[in-house]
GROMACS .gro file of N, CA, C and O in nm:
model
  420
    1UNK      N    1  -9.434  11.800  -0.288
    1UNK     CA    2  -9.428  11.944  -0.307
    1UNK      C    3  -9.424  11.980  -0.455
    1UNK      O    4  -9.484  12.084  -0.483
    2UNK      N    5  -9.370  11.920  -0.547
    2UNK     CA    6  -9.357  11.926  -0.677
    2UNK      C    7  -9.509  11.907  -0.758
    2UNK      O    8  -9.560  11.953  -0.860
    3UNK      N    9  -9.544  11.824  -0.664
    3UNK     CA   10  -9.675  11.760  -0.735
    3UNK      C   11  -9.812  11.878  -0.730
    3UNK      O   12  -9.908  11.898  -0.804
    4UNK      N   13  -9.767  11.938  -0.611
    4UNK     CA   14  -9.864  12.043  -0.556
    4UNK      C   15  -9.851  12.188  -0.666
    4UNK      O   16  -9.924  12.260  -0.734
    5UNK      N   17  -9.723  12.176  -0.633
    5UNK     CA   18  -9.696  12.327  -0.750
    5UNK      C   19  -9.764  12.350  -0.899
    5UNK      O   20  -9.809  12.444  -0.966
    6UNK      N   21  -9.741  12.194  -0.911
    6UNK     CA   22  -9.778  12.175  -1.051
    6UNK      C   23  -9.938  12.168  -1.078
    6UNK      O   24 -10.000  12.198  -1.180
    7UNK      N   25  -9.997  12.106  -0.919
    7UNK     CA   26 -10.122  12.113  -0.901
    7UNK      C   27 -10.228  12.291  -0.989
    7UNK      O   28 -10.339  12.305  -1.041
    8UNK      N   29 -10.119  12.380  -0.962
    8UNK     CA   30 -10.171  12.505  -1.004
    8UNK      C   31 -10.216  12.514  -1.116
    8UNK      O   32 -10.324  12.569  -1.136
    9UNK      N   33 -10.150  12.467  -1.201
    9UNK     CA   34 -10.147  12.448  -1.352
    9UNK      C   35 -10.300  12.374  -1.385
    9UNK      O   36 -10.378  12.404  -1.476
   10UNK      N   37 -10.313  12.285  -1.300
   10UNK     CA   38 -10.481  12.191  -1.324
   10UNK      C   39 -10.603  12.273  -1.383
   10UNK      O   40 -10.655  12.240  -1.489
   11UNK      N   41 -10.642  12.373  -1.316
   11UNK     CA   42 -10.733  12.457  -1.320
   11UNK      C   43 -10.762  12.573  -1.408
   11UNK      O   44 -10.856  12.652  -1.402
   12UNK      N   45 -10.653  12.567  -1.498
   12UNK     CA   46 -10.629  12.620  -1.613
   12UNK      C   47 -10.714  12.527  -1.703
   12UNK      O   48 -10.829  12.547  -1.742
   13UNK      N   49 -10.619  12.401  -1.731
   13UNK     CA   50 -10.638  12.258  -1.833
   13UNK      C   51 -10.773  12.296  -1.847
   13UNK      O   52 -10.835  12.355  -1.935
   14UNK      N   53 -10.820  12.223  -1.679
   14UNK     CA   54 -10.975  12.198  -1.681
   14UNK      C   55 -11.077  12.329  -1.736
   14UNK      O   56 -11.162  12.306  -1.821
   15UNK      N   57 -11.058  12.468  -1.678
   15UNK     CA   58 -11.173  12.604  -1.778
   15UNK      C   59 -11.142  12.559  -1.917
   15UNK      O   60 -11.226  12.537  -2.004
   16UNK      N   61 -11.008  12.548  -1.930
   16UNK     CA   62 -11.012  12.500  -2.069
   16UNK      C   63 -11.091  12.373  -2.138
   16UNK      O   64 -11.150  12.384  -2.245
   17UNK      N   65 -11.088  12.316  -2.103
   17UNK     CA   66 -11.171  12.188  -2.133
   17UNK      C   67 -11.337  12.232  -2.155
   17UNK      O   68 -11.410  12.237  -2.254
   18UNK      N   69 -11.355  12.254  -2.035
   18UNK     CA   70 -11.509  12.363  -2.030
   18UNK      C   71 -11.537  12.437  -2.125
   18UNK      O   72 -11.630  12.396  -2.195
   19UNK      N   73 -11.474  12.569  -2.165
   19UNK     CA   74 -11.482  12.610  -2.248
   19UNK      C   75 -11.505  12.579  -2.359
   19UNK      O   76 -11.600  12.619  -2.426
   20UNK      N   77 -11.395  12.479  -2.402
   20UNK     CA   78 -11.358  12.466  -2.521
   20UNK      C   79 -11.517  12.360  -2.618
   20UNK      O   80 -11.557  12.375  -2.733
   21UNK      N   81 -11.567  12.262  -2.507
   21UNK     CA   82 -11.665  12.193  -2.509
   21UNK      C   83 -11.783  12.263  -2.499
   21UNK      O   84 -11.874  12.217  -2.569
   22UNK      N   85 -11.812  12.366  -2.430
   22UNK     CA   86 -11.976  12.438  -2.425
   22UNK      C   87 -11.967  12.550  -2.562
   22UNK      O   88 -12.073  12.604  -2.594
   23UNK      N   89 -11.870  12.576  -2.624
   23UNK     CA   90 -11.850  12.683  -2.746
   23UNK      C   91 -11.848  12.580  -2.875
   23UNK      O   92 -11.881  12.622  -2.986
   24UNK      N   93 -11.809  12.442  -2.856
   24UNK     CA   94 -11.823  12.370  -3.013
   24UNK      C   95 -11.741  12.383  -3.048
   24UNK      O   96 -11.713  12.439  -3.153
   25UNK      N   97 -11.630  12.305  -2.925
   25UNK     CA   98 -11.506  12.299  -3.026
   25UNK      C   99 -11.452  12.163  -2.919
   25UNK      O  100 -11.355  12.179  -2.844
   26UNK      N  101 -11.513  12.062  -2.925
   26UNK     CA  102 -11.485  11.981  -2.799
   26UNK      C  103 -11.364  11.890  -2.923
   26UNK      O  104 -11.323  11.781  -2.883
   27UNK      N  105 -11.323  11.932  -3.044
   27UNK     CA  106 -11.214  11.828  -3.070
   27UNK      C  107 -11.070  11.907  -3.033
   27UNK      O  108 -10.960  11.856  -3.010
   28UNK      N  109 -11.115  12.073  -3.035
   28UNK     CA  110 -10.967  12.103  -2.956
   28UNK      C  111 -10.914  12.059  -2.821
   28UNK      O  112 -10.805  12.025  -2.776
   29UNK      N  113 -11.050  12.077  -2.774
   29UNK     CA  114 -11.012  11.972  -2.628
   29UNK      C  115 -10.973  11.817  -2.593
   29UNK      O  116 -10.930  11.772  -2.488
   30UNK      N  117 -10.997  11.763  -2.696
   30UNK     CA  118 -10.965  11.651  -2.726
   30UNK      C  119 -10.826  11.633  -2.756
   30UNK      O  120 -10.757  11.542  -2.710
   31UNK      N  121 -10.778  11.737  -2.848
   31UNK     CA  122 -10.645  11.728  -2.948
   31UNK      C  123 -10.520  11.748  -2.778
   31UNK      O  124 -10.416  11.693  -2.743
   32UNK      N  125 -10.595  11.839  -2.730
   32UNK     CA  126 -10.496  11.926  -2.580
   32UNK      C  127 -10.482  11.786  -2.509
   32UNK      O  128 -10.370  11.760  -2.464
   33UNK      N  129 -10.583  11.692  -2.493
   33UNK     CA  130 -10.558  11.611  -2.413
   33UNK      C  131 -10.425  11.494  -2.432
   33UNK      O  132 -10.340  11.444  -2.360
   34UNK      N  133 -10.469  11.488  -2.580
   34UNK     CA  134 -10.368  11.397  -2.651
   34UNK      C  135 -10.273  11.452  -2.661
   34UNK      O  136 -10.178  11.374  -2.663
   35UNK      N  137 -10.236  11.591  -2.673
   35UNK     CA  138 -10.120  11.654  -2.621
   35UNK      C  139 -10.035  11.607  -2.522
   35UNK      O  140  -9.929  11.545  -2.525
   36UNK      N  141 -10.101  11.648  -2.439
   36UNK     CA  142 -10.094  11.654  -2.277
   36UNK      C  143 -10.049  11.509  -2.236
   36UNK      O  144  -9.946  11.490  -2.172
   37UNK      N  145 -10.141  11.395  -2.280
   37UNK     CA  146 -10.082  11.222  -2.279
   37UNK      C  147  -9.961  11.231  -2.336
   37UNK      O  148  -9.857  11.238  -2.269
   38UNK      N  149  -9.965  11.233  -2.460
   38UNK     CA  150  -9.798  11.223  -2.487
   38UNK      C  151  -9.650  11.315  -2.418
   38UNK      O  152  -9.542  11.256  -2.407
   39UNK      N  153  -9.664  11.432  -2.385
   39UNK     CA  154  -9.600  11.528  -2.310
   39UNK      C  155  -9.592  11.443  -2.215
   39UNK      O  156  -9.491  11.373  -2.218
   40UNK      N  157  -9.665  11.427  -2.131
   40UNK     CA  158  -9.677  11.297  -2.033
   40UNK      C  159  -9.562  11.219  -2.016
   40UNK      O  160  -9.449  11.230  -1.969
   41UNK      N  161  -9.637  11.131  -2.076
   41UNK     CA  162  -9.530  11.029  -2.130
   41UNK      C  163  -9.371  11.068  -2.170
   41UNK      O  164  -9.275  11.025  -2.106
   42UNK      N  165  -9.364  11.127  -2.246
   42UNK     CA  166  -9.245  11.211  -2.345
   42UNK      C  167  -9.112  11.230  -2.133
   42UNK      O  168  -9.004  11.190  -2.092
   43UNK      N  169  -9.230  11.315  -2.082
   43UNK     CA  170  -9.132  11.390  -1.919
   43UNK      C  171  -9.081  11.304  -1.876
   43UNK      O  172  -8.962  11.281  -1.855
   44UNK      N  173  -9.226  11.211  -1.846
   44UNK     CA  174  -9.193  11.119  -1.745
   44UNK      C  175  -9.108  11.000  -1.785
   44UNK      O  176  -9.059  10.939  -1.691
   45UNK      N  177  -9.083  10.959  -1.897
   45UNK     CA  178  -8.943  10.877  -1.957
   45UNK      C  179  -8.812  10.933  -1.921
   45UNK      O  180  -8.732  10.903  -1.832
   46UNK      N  181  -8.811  11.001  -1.991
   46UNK     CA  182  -8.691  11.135  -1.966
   46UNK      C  183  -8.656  11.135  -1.806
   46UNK      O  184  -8.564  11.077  -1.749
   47UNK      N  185  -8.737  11.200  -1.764
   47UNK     CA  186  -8.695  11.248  -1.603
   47UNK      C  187  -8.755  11.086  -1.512
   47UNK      O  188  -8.760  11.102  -1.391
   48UNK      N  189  -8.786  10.982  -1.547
   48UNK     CA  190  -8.755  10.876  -1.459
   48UNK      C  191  -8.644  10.819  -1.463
   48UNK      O  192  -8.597  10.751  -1.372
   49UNK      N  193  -8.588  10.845  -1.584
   49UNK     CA  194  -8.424  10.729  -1.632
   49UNK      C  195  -8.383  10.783  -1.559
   49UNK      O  196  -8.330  10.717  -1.469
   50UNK      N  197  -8.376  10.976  -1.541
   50UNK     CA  198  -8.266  11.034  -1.491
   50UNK      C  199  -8.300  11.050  -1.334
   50UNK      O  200  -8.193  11.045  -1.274
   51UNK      N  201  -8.385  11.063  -1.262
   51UNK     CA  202  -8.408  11.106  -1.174
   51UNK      C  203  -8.472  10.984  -1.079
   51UNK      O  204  -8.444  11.003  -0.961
   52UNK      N  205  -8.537  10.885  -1.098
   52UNK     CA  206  -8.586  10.793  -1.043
   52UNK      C  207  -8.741  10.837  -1.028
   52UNK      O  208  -8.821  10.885  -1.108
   53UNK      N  209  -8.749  10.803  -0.905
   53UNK     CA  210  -8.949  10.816  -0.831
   53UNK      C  211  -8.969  11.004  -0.840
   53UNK      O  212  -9.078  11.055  -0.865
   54UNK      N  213  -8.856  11.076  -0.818
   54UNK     CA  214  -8.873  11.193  -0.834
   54UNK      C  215  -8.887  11.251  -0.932
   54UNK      O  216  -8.938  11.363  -0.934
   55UNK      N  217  -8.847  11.194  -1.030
   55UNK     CA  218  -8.800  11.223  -1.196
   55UNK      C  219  -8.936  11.221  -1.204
   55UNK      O  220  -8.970  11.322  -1.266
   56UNK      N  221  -9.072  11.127  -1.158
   56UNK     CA  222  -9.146  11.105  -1.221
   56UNK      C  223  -9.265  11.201  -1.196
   56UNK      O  224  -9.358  11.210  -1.277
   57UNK      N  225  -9.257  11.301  -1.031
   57UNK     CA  226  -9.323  11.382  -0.997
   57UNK      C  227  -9.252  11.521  -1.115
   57UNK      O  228  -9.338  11.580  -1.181
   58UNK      N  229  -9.154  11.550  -1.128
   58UNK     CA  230  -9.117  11.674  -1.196
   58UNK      C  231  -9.129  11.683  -1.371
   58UNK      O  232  -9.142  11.782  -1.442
   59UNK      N  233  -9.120  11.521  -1.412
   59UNK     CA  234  -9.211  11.478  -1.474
   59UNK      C  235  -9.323  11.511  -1.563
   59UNK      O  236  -9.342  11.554  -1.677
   60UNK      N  237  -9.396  11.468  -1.449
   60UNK     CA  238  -9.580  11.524  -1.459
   60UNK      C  239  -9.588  11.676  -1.473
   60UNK      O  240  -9.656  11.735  -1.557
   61UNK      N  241  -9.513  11.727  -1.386
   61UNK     CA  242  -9.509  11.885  -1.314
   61UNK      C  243  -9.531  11.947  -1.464
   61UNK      O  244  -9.629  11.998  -1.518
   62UNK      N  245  -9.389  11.920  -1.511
   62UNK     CA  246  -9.345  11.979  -1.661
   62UNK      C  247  -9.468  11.946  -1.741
   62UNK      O  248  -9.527  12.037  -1.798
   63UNK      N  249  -9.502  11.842  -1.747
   63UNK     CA  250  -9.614  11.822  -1.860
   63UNK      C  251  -9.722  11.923  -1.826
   63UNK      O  252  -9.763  12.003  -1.910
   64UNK      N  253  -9.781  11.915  -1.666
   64UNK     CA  254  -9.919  11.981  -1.647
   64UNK      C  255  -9.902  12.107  -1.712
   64UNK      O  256  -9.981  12.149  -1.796
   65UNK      N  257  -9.776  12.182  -1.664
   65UNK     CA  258  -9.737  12.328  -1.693
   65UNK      C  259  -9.721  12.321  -1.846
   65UNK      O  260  -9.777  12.424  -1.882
   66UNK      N  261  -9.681  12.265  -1.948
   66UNK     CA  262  -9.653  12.270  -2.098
   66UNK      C  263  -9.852  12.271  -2.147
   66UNK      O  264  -9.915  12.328  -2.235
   67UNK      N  265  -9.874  12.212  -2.078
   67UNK     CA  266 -10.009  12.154  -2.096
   67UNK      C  267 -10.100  12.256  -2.067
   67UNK      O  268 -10.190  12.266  -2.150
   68UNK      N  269 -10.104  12.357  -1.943
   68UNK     CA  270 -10.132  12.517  -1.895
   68UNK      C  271 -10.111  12.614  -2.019
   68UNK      O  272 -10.197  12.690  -2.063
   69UNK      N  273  -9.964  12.596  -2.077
   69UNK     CA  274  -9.927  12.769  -2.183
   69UNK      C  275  -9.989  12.689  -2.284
   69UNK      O  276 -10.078  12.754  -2.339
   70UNK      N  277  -9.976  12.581  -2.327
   70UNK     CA  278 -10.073  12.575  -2.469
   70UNK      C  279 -10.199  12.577  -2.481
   70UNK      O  280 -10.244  12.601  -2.593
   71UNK      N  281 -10.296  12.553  -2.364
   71UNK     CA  282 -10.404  12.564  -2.363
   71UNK      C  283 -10.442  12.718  -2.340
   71UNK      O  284 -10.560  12.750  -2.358
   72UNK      N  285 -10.358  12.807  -2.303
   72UNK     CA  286 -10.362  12.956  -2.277
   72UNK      C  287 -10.377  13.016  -2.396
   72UNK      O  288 -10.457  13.105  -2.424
   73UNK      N  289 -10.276  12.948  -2.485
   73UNK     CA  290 -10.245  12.956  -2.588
   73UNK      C  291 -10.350  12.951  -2.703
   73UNK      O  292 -10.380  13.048  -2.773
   74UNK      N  293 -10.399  12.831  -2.712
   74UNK     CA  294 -10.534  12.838  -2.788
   74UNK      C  295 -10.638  12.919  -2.757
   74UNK      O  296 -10.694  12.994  -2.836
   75UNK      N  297 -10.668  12.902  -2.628
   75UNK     CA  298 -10.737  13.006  -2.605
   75UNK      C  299 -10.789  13.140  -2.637
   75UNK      O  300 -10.898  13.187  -2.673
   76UNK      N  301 -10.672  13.184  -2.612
   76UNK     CA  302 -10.629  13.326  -2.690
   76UNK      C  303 -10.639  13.334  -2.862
   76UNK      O  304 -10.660  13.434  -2.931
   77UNK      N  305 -10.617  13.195  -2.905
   77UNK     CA  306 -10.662  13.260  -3.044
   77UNK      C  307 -10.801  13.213  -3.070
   77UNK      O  308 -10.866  13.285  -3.146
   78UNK      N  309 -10.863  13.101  -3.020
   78UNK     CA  310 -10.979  13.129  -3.067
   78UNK      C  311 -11.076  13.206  -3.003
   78UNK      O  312 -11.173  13.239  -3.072
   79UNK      N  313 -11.071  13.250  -2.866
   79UNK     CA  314 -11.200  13.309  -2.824
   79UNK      C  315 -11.118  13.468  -2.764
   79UNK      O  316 -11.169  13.557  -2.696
   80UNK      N  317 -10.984  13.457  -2.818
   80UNK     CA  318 -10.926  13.625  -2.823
   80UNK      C  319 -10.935  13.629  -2.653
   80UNK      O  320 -10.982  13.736  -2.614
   81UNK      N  321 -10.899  13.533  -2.541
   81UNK     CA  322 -10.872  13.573  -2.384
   81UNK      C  323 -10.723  13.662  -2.384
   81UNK      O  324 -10.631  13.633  -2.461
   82UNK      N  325 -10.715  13.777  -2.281
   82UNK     CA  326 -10.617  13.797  -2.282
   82UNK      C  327 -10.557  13.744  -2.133
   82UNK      O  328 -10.594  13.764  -2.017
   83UNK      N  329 -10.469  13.684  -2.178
   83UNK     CA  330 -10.404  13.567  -2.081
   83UNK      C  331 -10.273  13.705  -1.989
   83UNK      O  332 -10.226  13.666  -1.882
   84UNK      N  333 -10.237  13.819  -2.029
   84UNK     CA  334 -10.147  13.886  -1.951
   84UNK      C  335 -10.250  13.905  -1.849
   84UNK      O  336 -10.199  13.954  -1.748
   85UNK      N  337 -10.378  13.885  -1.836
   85UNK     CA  338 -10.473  13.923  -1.712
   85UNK      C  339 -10.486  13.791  -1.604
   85UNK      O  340 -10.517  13.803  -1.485
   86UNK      N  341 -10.454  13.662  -1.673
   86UNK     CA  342 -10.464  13.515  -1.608
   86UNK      C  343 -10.386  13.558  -1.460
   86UNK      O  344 -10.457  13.558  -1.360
   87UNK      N  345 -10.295  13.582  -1.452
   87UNK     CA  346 -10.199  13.607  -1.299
   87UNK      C  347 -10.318  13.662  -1.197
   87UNK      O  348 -10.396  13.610  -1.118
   88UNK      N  349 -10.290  13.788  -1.239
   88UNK     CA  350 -10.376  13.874  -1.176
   88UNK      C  351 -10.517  13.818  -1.099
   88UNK      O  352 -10.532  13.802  -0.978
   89UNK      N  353 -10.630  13.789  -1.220
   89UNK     CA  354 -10.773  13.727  -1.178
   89UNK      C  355 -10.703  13.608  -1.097
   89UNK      O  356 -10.750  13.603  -0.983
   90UNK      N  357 -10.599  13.503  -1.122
   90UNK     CA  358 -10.584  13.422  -1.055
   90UNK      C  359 -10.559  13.446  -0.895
   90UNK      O  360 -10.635  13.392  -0.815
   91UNK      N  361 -10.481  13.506  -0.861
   91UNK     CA  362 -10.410  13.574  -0.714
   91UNK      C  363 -10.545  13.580  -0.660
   91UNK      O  364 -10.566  13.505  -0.564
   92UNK      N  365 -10.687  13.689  -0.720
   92UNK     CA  366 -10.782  13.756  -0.672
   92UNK      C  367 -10.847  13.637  -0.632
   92UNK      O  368 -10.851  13.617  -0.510
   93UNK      N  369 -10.922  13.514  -0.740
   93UNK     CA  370 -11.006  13.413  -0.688
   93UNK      C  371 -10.951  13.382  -0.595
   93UNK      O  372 -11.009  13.399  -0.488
   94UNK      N  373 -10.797  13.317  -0.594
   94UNK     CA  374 -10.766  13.273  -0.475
   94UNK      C  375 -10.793  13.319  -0.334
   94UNK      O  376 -10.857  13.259  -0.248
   95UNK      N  377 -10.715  13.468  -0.323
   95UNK     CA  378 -10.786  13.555  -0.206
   95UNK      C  379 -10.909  13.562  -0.176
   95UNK      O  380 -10.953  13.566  -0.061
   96UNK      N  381 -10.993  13.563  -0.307
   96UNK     CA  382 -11.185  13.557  -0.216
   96UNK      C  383 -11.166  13.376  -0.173
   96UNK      O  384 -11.219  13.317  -0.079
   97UNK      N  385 -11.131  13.355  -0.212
   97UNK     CA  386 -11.162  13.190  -0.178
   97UNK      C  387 -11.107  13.150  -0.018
   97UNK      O  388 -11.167  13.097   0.076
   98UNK      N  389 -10.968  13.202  -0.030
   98UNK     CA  390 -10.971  13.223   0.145
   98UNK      C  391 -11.026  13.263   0.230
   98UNK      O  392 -11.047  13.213   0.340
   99UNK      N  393 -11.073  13.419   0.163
   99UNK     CA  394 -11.160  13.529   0.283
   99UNK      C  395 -11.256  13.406   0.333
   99UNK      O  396 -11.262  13.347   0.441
  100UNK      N  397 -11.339  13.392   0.193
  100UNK     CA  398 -11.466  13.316   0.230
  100UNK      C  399 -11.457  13.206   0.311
  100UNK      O  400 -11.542  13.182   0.397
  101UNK      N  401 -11.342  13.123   0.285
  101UNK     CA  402 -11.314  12.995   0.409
  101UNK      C  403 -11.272  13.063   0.545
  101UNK      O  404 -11.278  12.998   0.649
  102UNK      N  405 -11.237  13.176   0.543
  102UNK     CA  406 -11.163  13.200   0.702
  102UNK      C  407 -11.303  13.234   0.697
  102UNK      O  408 -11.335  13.152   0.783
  103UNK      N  409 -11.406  13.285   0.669
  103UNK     CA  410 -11.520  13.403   0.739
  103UNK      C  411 -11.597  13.254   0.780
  103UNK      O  412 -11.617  13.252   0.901
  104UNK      N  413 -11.646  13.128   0.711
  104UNK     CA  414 -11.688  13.035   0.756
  104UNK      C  415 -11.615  12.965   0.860
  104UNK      O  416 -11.696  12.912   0.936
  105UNK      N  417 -11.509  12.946   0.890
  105UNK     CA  418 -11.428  12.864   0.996
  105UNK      C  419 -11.478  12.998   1.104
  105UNK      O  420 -11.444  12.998   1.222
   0.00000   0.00000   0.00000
């Protein structure tokens, strides 16, 4: 369940990655990743000593999500996104994405 929550956070990383690579800037995406490895690493030390096999899902969680606001983060300054709109558009794809699976089932 932890792993899933954090799952949300993915789909951020990744537009980011996209982005960041089709505009000519594929070493910020690079730099986020190496971020993101060490954050990694950094949680999952931390919260395995303390927590065990779980430590290591909440872990990850923390990193994906640290790994989400900074990439929001850049974002916003180089290509000026306004991220107070990210919630919002997010909720909406989601909802067409259901409609469209319930109207096919």
């Amino acid at each position: 369940r932890v792993l899933a929550f954090a799952g949300l956070a993915i789909p951020f990383t990744r537009q980011f990655g996209l982005v960041m690579d089709s505009t000519g800037h594929p070493h910020l995406n690079f730099r986020m990743l190496l971020v993101n490895v060490v954050c990694n690493l950094i949680c999952n030390v931390i919260f395995i000593k303390w927590m065990g096999i779980m430590g290591a899902a909440i872990g990850t969680s923390i990193a994906y999500l640290i790994n989400a606001v900074l990439s929001q983060m850049v974002l916003h300054t180089v290509m000026k996104v306004d991220y107070k709109l990210l919630p919002v558009l997010y909720v909406q794809v989601h909802r067409d994405i259901y409609n469209k699976l319930l109207k096919k089932g």
